[in-house]
Coordinates of C-alpha atoms in Angstrom, one line a residue:
M1 CA 0.0 0.0 0.0
A2 CA 2.8 2.4 0.9
E3 CA 4.5 1.7 -2.4
T4 CA 1.2 2.5 -4.3
K5 CA 0.9 5.8 -2.5
E6 CA 4.5 6.7 -3.3
V7 CA 4.0 5.9 -7.0
S8 CA 0.8 8.0 -6.9
K9 CA 2.7 10.9 -5.3
K10 CA 5.4 10.8 -8.0
Q11 CA 2.7 11.1 -10.7
Q12 CA 1.4 14.3 -9.3
D13 CA 2.5 17.9 -10.0
E14 CA 4.1 19.3 -6.9
I15 CA 3.0 22.8 -7.7
L16 CA -0.6 22.0 -8.5
V17 CA -0.9 19.9 -5.3
K18 CA -0.6 23.3 -3.4
F19 CA -3.8 24.4 -5.2
G20 CA -5.6 21.1 -4.2
E21 CA -5.1 19.4 -7.6
T22 CA -4.1 15.8 -6.8
G23 CA -4.9 14.0 -10.0
S24 CA -2.4 12.2 -12.2
L25 CA -0.2 14.2 -14.6
E26 CA -2.5 13.1 -17.5
E27 CA -5.7 14.1 -15.7
I28 CA -4.4 17.6 -14.8
K29 CA -2.6 18.2 -18.1
E30 CA -4.6 21.3 -19.0
Q31 CA -4.3 22.8 -15.5
R32 CA -0.5 22.3 -15.7
I33 CA -0.3 24.1 -19.0
S34 CA -2.5 26.9 -17.8
L35 CA -0.4 27.3 -14.7
H36 CA 2.9 27.6 -16.4
L37 CA 1.6 29.9 -19.1
A38 CA 0.3 32.2 -16.4
R39 CA 3.6 32.1 -14.6
G40 CA 5.5 32.9 -17.8
R41 CA 3.1 35.7 -18.6
V42 CA 3.7 37.5 -15.3
Y43 CA 7.4 37.2 -15.6
D44 CA 7.2 38.5 -19.1
I45 CA 5.0 41.5 -18.2
L46 CA 7.3 42.4 -15.3
S47 CA 10.3 42.1 -17.6
N48 CA 8.8 44.5 -20.0
A49 CA 7.8 46.9 -17.1
F50 CA 11.4 47.0 -15.8
S51 CA 12.9 47.6 -19.2
Y52 CA 13.6 51.2 -20.3
P53 CA 10.1 52.5 -21.4
W54 CA 10.8 53.3 -25.1
N55 CA 7.1 53.3 -26.0
R56 CA 3.6 53.2 -24.4
K57 CA 3.5 49.4 -24.6
F58 CA 6.1 49.0 -21.9
F59 CA 3.5 48.0 -19.3
R60 CA -0.2 47.2 -19.4
P61 CA -1.3 46.8 -15.7
K62 CA -4.6 45.1 -16.3
S63 CA -2.8 42.2 -18.1
L64 CA -1.5 41.2 -14.7
L65 CA -4.8 40.5 -13.1
E66 CA -5.8 37.3 -14.9
P67 CA -2.5 35.4 -14.4
L68 CA -2.0 36.6 -10.9
D69 CA -5.6 35.4 -10.0
V70 CA -4.5 31.9 -11.1
L71 CA -1.2 31.9 -9.3
L72 CA -1.4 33.7 -5.9
L73 CA -1.9 31.2 -3.1
N74 CA -2.5 33.8 -0.4
E75 CA -5.9 35.6 -0.6
E76 CA -4.4 38.7 1.0
D77 CA -1.7 38.9 -1.6
W78 CA -4.3 38.8 -4.3
G79 CA -6.2 41.6 -2.7
T80 CA -3.1 43.7 -2.4
A81 CA -2.1 43.0 -6.1
K82 CA -5.6 43.9 -7.2
E83 CA -5.5 47.2 -5.3
I84 CA -2.1 48.1 -6.8
V85 CA -3.3 47.3 -10.3
T86 CA -6.4 49.4 -9.8
R87 CA -4.2 52.3 -8.7
F88 CA -2.1 51.9 -11.8
G89 CA -5.2 52.3 -13.9
K90 CA -5.9 55.7 -12.3
Y91 CA -2.6 57.4 -12.8
L92 CA -0.6 55.6 -15.5
P93 CA -2.9 56.7 -18.4
R94 CA -2.4 60.3 -17.4
M95 CA 1.4 60.0 -17.6
A96 CA 3.1 61.1 -20.8
L97 CA 5.8 58.7 -22.1
K98 CA 8.4 61.4 -21.4
Q99 CA 7.2 61.5 -17.7
V100 CA 7.6 57.7 -17.4
Q101 CA 11.1 57.9 -18.9
Q102 CA 12.1 60.6 -16.5
E103 CA 10.8 58.6 -13.6
Y104 CA 12.8 55.6 -14.7
V105 CA 16.0 57.7 -14.9
R106 CA 15.1 59.3 -11.5
V107 CA 14.9 56.0 -9.8
F108 CA 17.5 53.9 -11.6
G109 CA 19.8 56.6 -13.0
H110 CA 21.7 56.9 -16.3
A111 CA 24.7 55.0 -14.9
V112 CA 24.6 52.3 -12.2
S113 CA 22.7 53.6 -9.2
Q114 CA 24.2 52.7 -5.9
E115 CA 20.8 53.4 -4.3
C116 CA 18.9 50.8 -6.1
P117 CA 20.9 49.2 -9.0
P118 CA 18.8 46.9 -11.2
Y119 CA 21.9 44.7 -11.9
E120 CA 22.5 41.5 -9.9
M121 CA 26.3 41.8 -10.0
Q122 CA 26.1 45.0 -7.9
Y123 CA 24.8 43.0 -5.0
G124 CA 27.9 40.9 -4.9
T125 CA 28.1 37.1 -4.2
E126 CA 28.9 35.0 -1.2
G127 CA 32.5 35.0 -2.3
G128 CA 32.7 38.8 -2.2
I129 CA 33.9 41.4 -4.7
Q130 CA 36.4 39.0 -6.3
S131 CA 33.7 36.7 -7.6
Q132 CA 31.2 39.3 -8.8
T133 CA 32.0 38.5 -12.4
D134 CA 31.2 34.9 -11.7
V135 CA 27.5 36.0 -11.6
L136 CA 27.8 37.1 -15.3
I137 CA 29.4 33.8 -16.2
Q138 CA 26.8 31.8 -14.4
L139 CA 23.9 33.8 -16.0
G140 CA 25.5 33.5 -19.5
G141 CA 25.7 29.7 -19.0
F142 CA 22.0 29.5 -18.1
Y143 CA 21.0 31.5 -21.1
E144 CA 23.3 29.6 -23.6
T145 CA 22.1 26.2 -22.3
F146 CA 18.5 27.0 -23.0
G147 CA 19.0 29.1 -26.1
F148 CA 17.6 32.2 -24.5
E149 CA 18.0 35.7 -26.1
F150 CA 16.7 38.9 -24.6
P151 CA 14.0 40.4 -26.9
K152 CA 15.8 43.0 -29.0
N153 CA 12.8 45.4 -29.0
R154 CA 13.4 45.9 -25.2
G155 CA 16.8 47.4 -25.7
K156 CA 20.3 46.1 -24.9
E157 CA 20.9 45.3 -21.3
R158 CA 23.6 43.5 -19.4
V159 CA 22.8 39.8 -18.7
D160 CA 22.3 40.5 -15.0
H161 CA 19.7 43.3 -15.4
I162 CA 16.4 42.6 -13.7
A163 CA 14.5 42.8 -17.0
V164 CA 16.7 40.1 -18.5
E165 CA 16.5 37.7 -15.6
L166 CA 12.7 38.1 -15.4
A167 CA 12.5 37.4 -19.2
F168 CA 14.6 34.3 -18.8
M169 CA 12.3 32.9 -16.1
G170 CA 9.3 33.6 -18.3
Y171 CA 11.0 31.8 -21.1
L172 CA 11.6 28.7 -19.0
C173 CA 7.9 28.7 -17.8
F174 CA 6.8 28.9 -21.5
R175 CA 9.3 26.1 -22.3
E176 CA 7.7 23.9 -19.6
A177 CA 4.2 24.6 -20.8
Y178 CA 5.3 23.7 -24.4
G179 CA 6.8 20.5 -23.2
I180 CA 3.6 19.4 -21.4
T181 CA 1.4 20.5 -24.3
N182 CA 3.5 18.3 -26.7
D183 CA 3.8 15.3 -24.3
H184 CA 7.5 15.6 -23.9
D185 CA 9.3 13.1 -21.6
E186 CA 8.6 14.1 -18.0
K187 CA 12.4 13.8 -17.3
K188 CA 13.1 16.6 -19.8
I189 CA 10.3 18.7 -18.3
S190 CA 11.8 18.0 -14.9
I191 CA 15.2 19.4 -16.1
I192 CA 13.5 22.7 -16.9
R193 CA 11.7 22.7 -13.5
Q194 CA 15.0 22.1 -11.7
S195 CA 16.7 24.8 -13.6
V196 CA 13.9 27.2 -12.7
K197 CA 14.4 26.3 -9.0
K198 CA 18.1 26.8 -9.2
F199 CA 17.8 30.1 -11.0
L200 CA 15.2 31.3 -8.4
R201 CA 17.3 30.2 -5.5
N202 CA 20.7 31.4 -6.7
H203 CA 19.8 34.5 -8.6
I204 CA 16.5 36.2 -8.9
G205 CA 15.2 35.1 -5.5
R206 CA 18.5 36.1 -3.9
W207 CA 18.9 39.7 -4.8
T208 CA 15.4 41.0 -5.9
P209 CA 14.0 41.3 -2.3
L210 CA 16.7 43.8 -1.4
F211 CA 16.4 45.5 -4.9
S212 CA 12.7 45.9 -4.2
I213 CA 13.4 47.5 -0.8
F214 CA 15.9 49.9 -2.3
T215 CA 13.6 50.8 -5.2
A216 CA 10.6 51.4 -3.0
R217 CA 12.7 53.6 -0.8
K218 CA 14.1 55.6 -3.7
A219 CA 10.8 55.9 -5.6
E220 CA 8.7 56.6 -2.4
R221 CA 5.5 56.2 -4.4
G222 CA 4.1 55.9 -7.9
L223 CA 5.0 53.6 -10.8
Y224 CA 8.2 51.9 -9.7
K225 CA 7.2 51.7 -6.1
D226 CA 4.0 49.9 -7.2
L227 CA 5.9 47.7 -9.6
V228 CA 8.4 46.3 -7.1
D229 CA 5.5 45.7 -4.6
V230 CA 3.8 43.5 -7.2
M231 CA 7.1 41.8 -8.1
S232 CA 7.8 41.1 -4.4
L233 CA 4.4 39.4 -4.0
F234 CA 5.0 37.3 -7.1
I235 CA 8.6 36.2 -6.4
H236 CA 7.6 35.3 -2.8
N237 CA 4.7 33.3 -4.2
E238 CA 7.1 31.5 -6.7
C239 CA 9.4 30.5 -3.8
V240 CA 6.4 29.0 -2.0
L241 CA 5.1 27.2 -5.1
L242 CA 8.5 25.7 -5.9
D243 CA 9.6 25.1 -2.3
V244 CA 12.7 27.3 -2.8
K245 CA 14.5 29.1 0.0
P246 CA 17.0 31.6 -1.5
I247 CA 19.8 32.9 0.6
K248 CA 18.9 36.6 0.4
V249 CA 21.3 39.5 0.3
E250 CA 21.0 41.6 3.4
E251 CA 21.5 45.4 3.4
P252 CA 24.6 45.4 5.7
E253 CA 26.2 42.9 3.3
Y254 CA 25.3 45.1 0.3
R255 CA 26.6 48.2 2.0
S256 CA 30.0 46.6 2.7
L257 CA 30.7 46.0 -0.9
S258 CA 33.2 48.3 -2.6
Y259 CA 32.3 49.5 -6.2
S260 CA 35.0 49.7 -8.8
M261 CA 35.1 52.2 -11.6
E262 CA 35.2 49.3 -14.0
N263 CA 31.9 47.9 -12.8
D264 CA 30.3 51.3 -13.2
L265 CA 31.6 51.7 -16.7
I266 CA 30.5 48.4 -18.1
A267 CA 26.9 48.9 -17.0
N268 CA 24.5 49.7 -19.8
A269 CA 22.8 53.0 -19.0
P270 CA 19.3 53.5 -20.4
A271 CA 20.5 56.3 -22.8
E272 CA 22.8 53.8 -24.4
C273 CA 20.3 51.0 -24.8
E274 CA 18.1 52.0 -27.7
P275 CA 16.4 48.9 -29.1
V276 CA 17.0 47.6 -32.6
K277 CA 14.3 48.9 -34.9

């Protein structure tokens, strides 16, 4: 009997179990596809939102509601997200594109901001300043392995920019949904899932909580304060869904890092990132 239960457990989707879906992988195939498409959609929307706003299409708040409704486990988080999106709907349409661009520069700067840098490398690594470049190598390895390229219409950003990392996570979610849709071997799908977990634990889940705190502090209110609040809810939800516990960067650790002129120079400032037409 115990063996039968164990086999049954292996045939379930560990994420959907958290939503009460305990059927076999075949029985819940459509739910699995919908779940990962929703996850990928949120990552992609947030990636676009944190890219430099070259046009009015950089962010459409209402597009977040449907996928977040599917994904958020905590009812209070859903209420908070809905409240923020409703607030977006009141002030964002009244902002001219130039105003949005000015706000982006005010918060994140033309060069690397030490107040709230949107680049993972600026948050160091456990190995200290000497191993910061390892972050770029690790990220490049992830992207190359899965054939990921940052959308050219979003500009040219360094591989550790928040928009690029979010886009990569969305890409993996879409890859998983594609694999399930086309009945790929579950072992191959599992490889993608494990890579998502590793990337969440070692990268995006490690530094974005502190990035969100810094950005909210700098922005104080408005567009980018609301955006990091939504992202924080979503990333926390992802960690719960995937049973991932990142080792988060703390503010004292961040403040102890020394910044070299070389690091500042190699960062891609928004003014230098015009997308390919």
